[in-house]
Short mmCIF file of C-alpha atoms in Angstrom, two decimals:
data_model
loop_
_atom_site.label_atom_id
_atom_site.label_comp_id
_atom_site.label_asym_id
_atom_site.label_seq_id
_atom_site.Cartn_x
_atom_site.Cartn_y
_atom_site.Cartn_z
CA MET A 1232 161.66 62.02 163.94
CA SER A 1233 162.22 59.00 161.67
CA ASN A 1234 165.41 58.72 159.63
CA ALA A 1235 163.37 58.70 156.42
CA LYS A 1236 161.70 61.99 157.31
CA HIS A 1237 165.10 63.46 158.25
CA ASN A 1238 166.43 62.40 154.83
CA ALA A 1239 163.46 64.05 153.08
CA LYS A 1240 164.01 67.31 154.97
CA MET A 1241 167.71 67.36 154.04
CA ILE A 1242 166.87 66.88 150.35
CA VAL A 1243 164.24 69.65 150.35
CA ARG A 1244 166.43 72.02 152.39
CA CYS A 1245 169.62 71.57 150.36
CA THR A 1246 168.31 71.17 146.78
CA THR A 1247 165.72 72.68 144.46
CA ALA A 1248 163.52 69.60 144.84
CA TYR A 1249 160.22 71.48 145.16
CA PRO A 1250 157.66 69.81 147.48
CA PHE A 1251 154.02 69.78 146.40
CA LYS A 1252 150.64 68.30 147.28
CA LEU A 1253 148.35 66.55 144.84
CA PRO A 1254 144.85 66.38 146.36
CA GLU A 1255 143.17 66.15 142.96
CA ARG A 1256 144.36 66.86 139.39
CA PHE A 1257 146.46 69.93 140.16
CA MET A 1258 149.80 70.50 141.85
CA VAL A 1259 149.30 72.50 145.04
CA CYS A 1260 151.98 74.70 146.62
CA VAL A 1261 152.76 73.49 150.16
CA TYR A 1262 153.33 77.09 151.33
CA CYS A 1263 150.37 79.09 149.98
CA CYS A 1264 148.03 76.40 148.54
CA ASP A 1265 147.90 77.96 145.07
CA SER A 1266 147.03 75.36 142.38
CA PHE A 1267 148.84 74.71 139.10
CA ASP A 1268 147.91 72.57 136.11
CA ASP A 1269 151.24 73.33 134.43
CA PRO A 1270 154.49 72.00 136.07
CA PRO A 1271 156.78 74.74 134.62
CA ARG A 1272 154.47 77.40 136.11
CA PHE A 1273 154.62 75.61 139.47
CA ARG A 1274 158.45 75.61 139.41
CA HIS A 1275 158.51 79.29 138.45
CA HIS A 1276 156.11 80.05 141.31
CA MET A 1277 158.34 78.19 143.81
CA SER A 1278 161.56 79.91 142.70
CA GLU A 1279 159.95 83.35 142.43
CA TYR A 1280 157.66 83.47 145.47
CA HIS A 1281 159.12 80.86 147.84
CA PRO A 1282 162.91 80.96 147.37
CA GLU A 1283 163.43 80.33 151.08
CA VAL A 1284 162.73 76.78 152.27
CA LYS A 1285 160.38 76.55 155.27
CA LEU A 1286 160.54 72.95 156.39
CA ARG A 1287 157.94 73.21 159.15
CA ILE A 1288 155.30 74.46 156.71
CA ALA A 1289 156.37 72.18 153.85
CA PHE A 1290 156.07 69.03 155.95
CA ALA A 1291 153.03 70.07 158.00
CA HIS A 1292 150.60 68.29 155.67
CA ILE A 1293 152.42 64.95 155.78
CA PRO A 1294 153.63 64.07 159.30
CA GLU A 1295 154.83 60.52 158.62
CA GLY A 1296 154.54 59.78 154.91
CA TYR A 1297 156.44 60.23 151.69
CA ILE A 1298 156.52 63.82 150.42
CA LYS A 1299 156.13 64.45 146.68
CA ILE A 1300 158.95 66.49 145.10
CA ASP A 1301 159.43 67.96 141.63
CA CYS A 1302 163.01 67.08 140.63
CA THR A 1303 162.86 68.34 137.05
CA ASP A 1304 165.35 71.19 137.51
CA LEU A 1305 167.46 69.82 140.35
CA ARG A 1306 170.29 71.98 141.70
CA CYS A 1307 172.27 72.19 144.93
CA ARG A 1308 171.20 75.18 147.06
CA ILE A 1309 174.64 75.28 148.72
CA CYS A 1310 176.97 75.46 145.68
CA PHE A 1311 174.35 75.76 142.86
CA ALA A 1312 175.72 72.67 141.03
CA GLN A 1313 173.36 71.15 138.46
CA LEU A 1314 172.24 67.67 139.54
CA ASN A 1315 170.50 65.52 136.94
CA LYS A 1316 169.14 62.80 139.24
CA LEU A 1317 167.97 62.46 142.84
CA GLU A 1318 170.58 59.76 143.50
CA VAL A 1319 173.30 62.09 142.20
CA ALA A 1320 171.99 64.88 144.42
CA VAL A 1321 172.07 62.68 147.53
CA ASP A 1322 175.63 61.51 146.75
CA HIS A 1323 176.67 65.13 146.14
CA LEU A 1324 175.24 66.36 149.47
CA ILE A 1325 177.01 63.60 151.40
CA LYS A 1326 180.42 63.80 149.71
CA GLU A 1327 180.71 67.51 148.86
CA HIS A 1328 178.88 69.15 151.78
CA ASP A 1329 179.08 66.51 154.54
CA GLN A 1330 175.29 66.45 154.97
CA THR A 1331 173.85 63.62 157.08
CA ILE A 1332 171.62 61.37 154.96
CA ASP A 1333 171.00 57.82 156.15
CA LEU A 1334 171.28 55.52 153.11
CA SER A 1335 170.28 52.48 155.17
CA CYS A 1336 166.63 53.58 155.10
CA ASP A 1337 164.18 55.27 152.73
CA LEU A 1338 164.87 58.76 151.41
CA GLY A 1339 161.31 59.69 152.41
CA VAL A 1340 160.44 61.31 149.08
CA GLN A 1341 158.52 60.40 145.94
CA PRO A 1342 160.40 61.97 143.00
CA PHE A 1343 158.66 63.37 139.92
CA ILE A 1344 160.35 64.60 136.74
CA LEU A 1345 157.83 66.75 134.86
CA PRO A 1346 159.06 68.46 131.69
CA ASP A 1347 156.07 70.36 130.28
CA GLU A 1348 153.13 67.91 130.30
CA LYS A 1349 154.86 64.60 129.66
CA TRP A 1350 153.70 62.34 132.45
CA ALA A 1351 156.37 59.62 132.70
CA CYS A 1352 157.48 57.81 135.85
CA ALA A 1353 160.88 58.99 137.14
CA LEU A 1354 161.61 55.46 138.36
CA CYS A 1355 160.51 53.12 135.55
CA GLU A 1356 159.63 55.49 132.64
CA SER A 1357 156.04 54.20 132.25
CA LYS A 1358 153.81 56.77 130.53
CA PHE A 1359 150.49 58.12 131.79
CA ILE A 1360 147.63 60.34 130.66
CA SER A 1361 147.77 62.74 133.61
CA LEU A 1362 149.75 63.73 136.68
CA ARG A 1363 147.10 62.13 138.89
CA ALA A 1364 147.46 58.78 137.09
CA LEU A 1365 151.24 59.06 137.32
CA SER A 1366 151.00 59.76 141.05
CA ARG A 1367 148.86 56.67 141.64
CA HIS A 1368 151.42 54.59 139.74
CA THR A 1369 154.36 56.10 141.64
CA GLN A 1370 152.83 54.84 144.89
CA SER A 1371 153.45 51.28 143.64
CA HIS A 1372 157.20 51.87 143.95
CA PHE A 1373 156.77 52.61 147.67
CA PRO A 1374 154.90 49.56 149.03
CA LYS A 1375 155.63 50.07 152.74
CA PHE A 1376 152.23 50.72 154.33
CA THR A 1377 149.72 51.89 151.75
CA CYS A 1378 146.17 53.17 152.26
CA GLU A 1379 143.83 51.13 150.06
CA ALA A 1380 141.41 54.07 149.87
CA CYS A 1381 143.72 56.72 148.38
CA GLY A 1382 147.07 55.01 147.72
CA LYS A 1383 149.17 57.16 150.08
CA SER A 1384 152.18 55.37 151.56
CA TYR A 1385 153.56 55.63 155.10
CA PHE A 1386 156.65 54.54 157.00
CA SER A 1387 154.80 52.66 159.77
CA VAL A 1388 151.51 50.90 160.40
CA SER A 1389 150.67 53.38 163.18
CA SER A 1390 151.04 56.31 160.75
CA LEU A 1391 148.75 54.55 158.28
CA ARG A 1392 146.19 53.93 161.03
CA PHE A 1393 146.23 57.61 162.03
CA HIS A 1394 145.85 58.63 158.37
CA LYS A 1395 142.74 56.44 158.02
CA GLN A 1396 141.21 57.97 161.14
CA VAL A 1397 141.50 61.57 159.98
CA SER A 1398 141.32 61.31 156.17
CA HIS A 1399 138.61 60.80 153.59
CA ILE A 1400 135.96 62.39 155.83
CA GLY A 1401 137.42 65.00 158.17
CA ASP A 1402 139.96 66.53 155.78
CA GLN A 1403 137.25 67.12 153.19
CA ARG A 1404 135.65 69.62 155.59
CA ILE A 1405 138.82 71.73 155.95
CA CYS A 1406 139.43 74.73 153.66
CA VAL A 1407 142.89 74.13 152.19
CA LYS A 1408 143.56 77.86 151.96
CA CYS A 1409 142.56 79.29 155.37
CA LYS A 1410 142.48 75.95 157.30
CA LYS A 1411 139.00 76.58 158.76
CA THR A 1412 137.06 73.42 159.68
CA PHE A 1413 133.34 73.07 158.97
CA GLU A 1414 130.63 70.80 160.34
CA THR A 1415 129.43 69.71 156.91
CA LEU A 1416 130.73 69.66 153.34
CA GLU A 1417 127.88 71.98 152.34
CA GLU A 1418 129.10 74.61 154.86
CA LYS A 1419 132.62 74.30 153.44
CA ARG A 1420 131.37 74.70 149.85
CA LYS A 1421 129.39 77.79 150.83
CA HIS A 1422 132.46 79.26 152.58
CA VAL A 1423 134.69 78.70 149.54
CA LEU A 1424 132.14 80.20 147.15
CA GLU A 1425 131.74 83.32 149.34
CA SER A 1426 135.47 83.80 150.14
CA PRO A 1427 137.49 84.99 147.12
CA ARG A 1428 140.72 84.88 149.16
CA CYS A 1429 140.23 81.09 149.46
CA TRP A 1430 139.84 80.54 145.72
CA ALA A 1431 142.78 78.40 144.61
CA PHE A 1432 142.97 79.24 140.89
CA VAL A 1433 145.05 82.34 140.09
CA CYS A 1434 145.39 84.23 136.79
CA LYS A 1435 149.09 84.42 135.97
CA PHE A 1436 148.57 87.73 134.13
CA CYS A 1437 146.77 89.86 136.71
CA GLY A 1438 146.64 87.79 139.91
CA GLU A 1439 142.83 87.63 140.11
CA ARG A 1440 141.56 84.53 141.90
CA PHE A 1441 138.81 82.16 140.74
CA VAL A 1442 136.80 79.39 142.33
CA SER A 1443 137.45 76.95 139.44
CA SER A 1444 139.95 76.38 136.65
CA THR A 1445 137.11 76.71 134.11
CA LEU A 1446 136.32 80.28 135.21
CA ARG A 1447 140.00 81.18 135.34
CA ASN A 1448 140.61 79.86 131.83
CA ALA A 1449 137.55 81.74 130.50
CA HIS A 1450 138.91 84.93 132.13
CA ARG A 1451 142.31 84.43 130.50
CA THR A 1452 140.67 84.08 127.09
CA GLN A 1453 138.18 86.95 127.40
CA VAL A 1454 140.29 89.52 129.30
CA HIS A 1455 143.88 88.73 128.32
CA GLY A 1456 143.31 87.27 124.86
CA MET A 1457 144.93 83.97 125.77
CA GLN A 1458 144.02 81.23 123.30
CA SER A 1459 141.94 78.31 124.55
CA LYS A 1460 144.10 75.41 125.58
CA GLU A 1461 144.80 72.71 123.05
CA TYR A 1462 145.90 69.28 124.17
CA VAL A 1463 149.02 68.26 122.27
CA CYS A 1464 149.95 64.61 122.44
CA PRO A 1465 153.54 64.32 123.72
CA GLU A 1466 154.08 61.11 121.74
CA CYS A 1467 152.81 62.11 118.27
CA PRO A 1468 151.73 65.23 116.31
CA GLU A 1469 148.02 64.86 117.16
CA VAL A 1470 146.27 67.89 118.72
CA PHE A 1471 142.90 67.77 120.50
CA PRO A 1472 140.38 70.51 121.42
CA ASP A 1473 139.42 68.95 124.75
CA ARG A 1474 140.93 66.77 127.44
CA GLN A 1475 138.56 63.83 126.99
CA LYS A 1476 139.45 63.27 123.31
CA TYR A 1477 143.15 63.58 124.19
CA ARG A 1478 142.73 61.07 127.04
CA ILE A 1479 141.05 58.47 124.82
CA HIS A 1480 143.70 58.88 122.12
CA PHE A 1481 146.64 58.64 124.53
CA ILE A 1482 145.41 55.55 126.40
CA THR A 1483 144.33 53.61 123.31
CA THR A 1484 147.33 54.58 121.17
CA HIS A 1485 150.35 55.02 123.42
CA THR A 1486 149.74 52.74 126.42
CA ASN A 1487 148.79 49.15 127.13
CA ASP A 1488 146.07 50.17 129.59
CA TYR A 1489 143.22 50.10 127.07
CA PHE A 1490 140.25 47.68 126.92
CA SER A 1491 139.76 45.93 123.59
CA CYS A 1492 136.74 44.36 121.95
CA THR A 1493 136.84 41.23 119.78
CA CYS A 1494 135.94 43.47 116.84
CA GLY A 1495 139.29 45.25 117.20
CA LYS A 1496 138.13 48.54 118.69
CA LYS A 1497 139.99 49.93 121.71
CA PHE A 1498 138.51 51.84 124.66
CA ASP A 1499 139.98 53.94 127.45
CA SER A 1500 137.81 52.40 130.18
CA LYS A 1501 135.92 49.23 131.01
CA SER A 1502 132.64 51.17 131.19
CA ASN A 1503 133.07 52.50 127.63
CA LEU A 1504 133.81 48.98 126.39
CA LYS A 1505 130.62 47.80 128.10
CA LYS A 1506 128.61 50.56 126.39
CA HIS A 1507 130.09 49.51 123.05
CA MET A 1508 129.15 45.84 123.51
CA VAL A 1509 125.45 46.56 122.90
CA VAL A 1510 126.42 47.05 119.24
CA HIS A 1511 127.15 43.32 119.16
CA THR A 1512 124.61 41.97 121.67
CA LYS A 1513 121.70 44.14 120.42
CA GLU A 1514 120.39 44.23 123.99
CA LYS A 1515 117.87 46.95 124.84
CA LEU A 1516 118.08 47.34 128.60
CA PHE A 1517 116.36 50.74 128.87
CA PRO A 1518 112.57 50.48 128.30
CA CYS A 1519 110.22 53.44 128.10
CA THR A 1520 107.68 53.46 130.95
CA VAL A 1521 105.04 55.12 128.76
CA CYS A 1522 105.14 53.16 125.51
CA SER A 1523 106.55 49.80 124.43
CA LYS A 1524 109.84 51.08 123.01
CA ALA A 1525 113.21 50.07 124.49
CA PHE A 1526 116.70 51.41 123.91
CA SER A 1527 120.25 50.09 124.09
CA ARG A 1528 121.60 53.31 125.59
CA LYS A 1529 120.26 55.41 128.46
CA LYS A 1530 120.89 58.70 126.65
CA ASN A 1531 118.62 57.53 123.81
CA LEU A 1532 115.85 56.76 126.30
CA VAL A 1533 116.23 60.21 127.89
CA GLN A 1534 115.98 61.81 124.45
CA HIS A 1535 112.94 59.68 123.61
CA MET A 1536 111.08 60.67 126.79
CA TRP A 1537 110.69 64.22 125.47
CA ILE A 1538 108.16 62.81 122.96
CA HIS A 1539 105.83 62.12 125.88
CA SER A 1540 106.44 65.50 127.52
CA GLU A 1541 103.98 68.38 127.24
CA HIS A 1542 106.85 70.86 127.42
CA LYS A 1543 107.99 72.04 123.97
CA ARG A 1544 111.65 73.01 124.13
CA PHE A 1545 112.15 74.22 120.54
CA GLU A 1546 110.19 76.92 118.72
CA CYS A 1547 110.25 78.15 115.14
CA VAL A 1548 110.82 81.91 115.22
CA ASP A 1549 109.02 82.36 111.89
CA CYS A 1550 105.74 80.48 112.38
CA ASN A 1551 105.77 79.92 116.17
CA LYS A 1552 105.31 76.17 115.79
CA GLN A 1553 106.76 74.29 118.75
CA PHE A 1554 108.63 70.99 118.98
CA ASN A 1555 109.80 68.83 121.87
CA GLN A 1556 112.75 67.30 119.99
CA LYS A 1557 115.62 69.14 118.37
CA VAL A 1558 115.75 66.76 115.40
CA THR A 1559 112.12 67.46 114.43
CA TRP A 1560 112.64 71.21 114.88
CA LYS A 1561 115.69 71.09 112.59
CA SER A 1562 113.78 69.05 110.02
CA HIS A 1563 110.95 71.64 110.08
CA MET A 1564 113.38 74.53 109.65
CA LYS A 1565 115.14 72.93 106.68
CA SER A 1566 111.85 72.02 104.98
CA TYR A 1567 109.82 75.20 105.56
CA HIS A 1568 112.42 77.90 106.27
CA PRO A 1569 115.60 76.88 104.40
CA GLY A 1570 116.98 80.42 104.40
CA VAL A 1571 117.04 80.74 108.21
CA ALA A 1572 120.31 79.93 109.96
CA ILE A 1573 120.09 77.14 112.53
CA ASN A 1574 122.32 77.55 115.59
#
């Protein structure tokens, strides 16, 4: 076992640095594979349901790489002292409890400090829109041997080589909950859909499992009366009804990672800047294959194509007249049936 891995195990065993996986957007418990989109809920889950550290299970998913740890509420498991930083915790374990941690090599951990949903780097304090974006950035502080495909870092070139051989294809066919391996991704998807015990999203009120966070959140609202989530900006008073609007606001207002146009507008991605540029270039790159019209945006072409379709999607409930575009249906309703509510 490498000294770095030994150091990581000592930190996890002797402190409340909670290890987690981050395969996608959500924190995943290393013991039971439950998923969490809220760091405080993850920490409560770890202290309530996994108070005993099981190193073999915790490190099973990462044989020779850095393990991610939540250091937000860091305490010593031996004397229960409050420890405000990872460096303080390491010094405490060595001096107060005579634990063996080799300071001549890496600690073997990637620390995260996650109060509520403020995604700031624990090492340089850079701010990010999401935990996933923060995780990608954190990898840059550990430039040992990094996989160019996913950004994971390893202690040795042999470990990186092994990771490349088994990841990105094979791991996608393994159910993270029951560990079954499938021949194809389609077989795995079918298994997950038909196996409620393998659903990763759990209702915190009643314990019912769901196949997606969308279904779980709808259940919380409909069954338990929980209000739909609002996205509150951690840097200003702005509140947003959906994640996408929050993401655009945060990147263009509170970071330097935006893409700007010469007209002064800011965008959260290069692709959105490119879409905007047609306002200035007046290019119409999407021609209709039926008539001579062309459009600057693909969505406008798709909408236009319904004019040439025989299928009428919208019908007036009063006079049974049919329309293939919503805008013409609305215009008809306002002109001929102004008293009828339009949904």
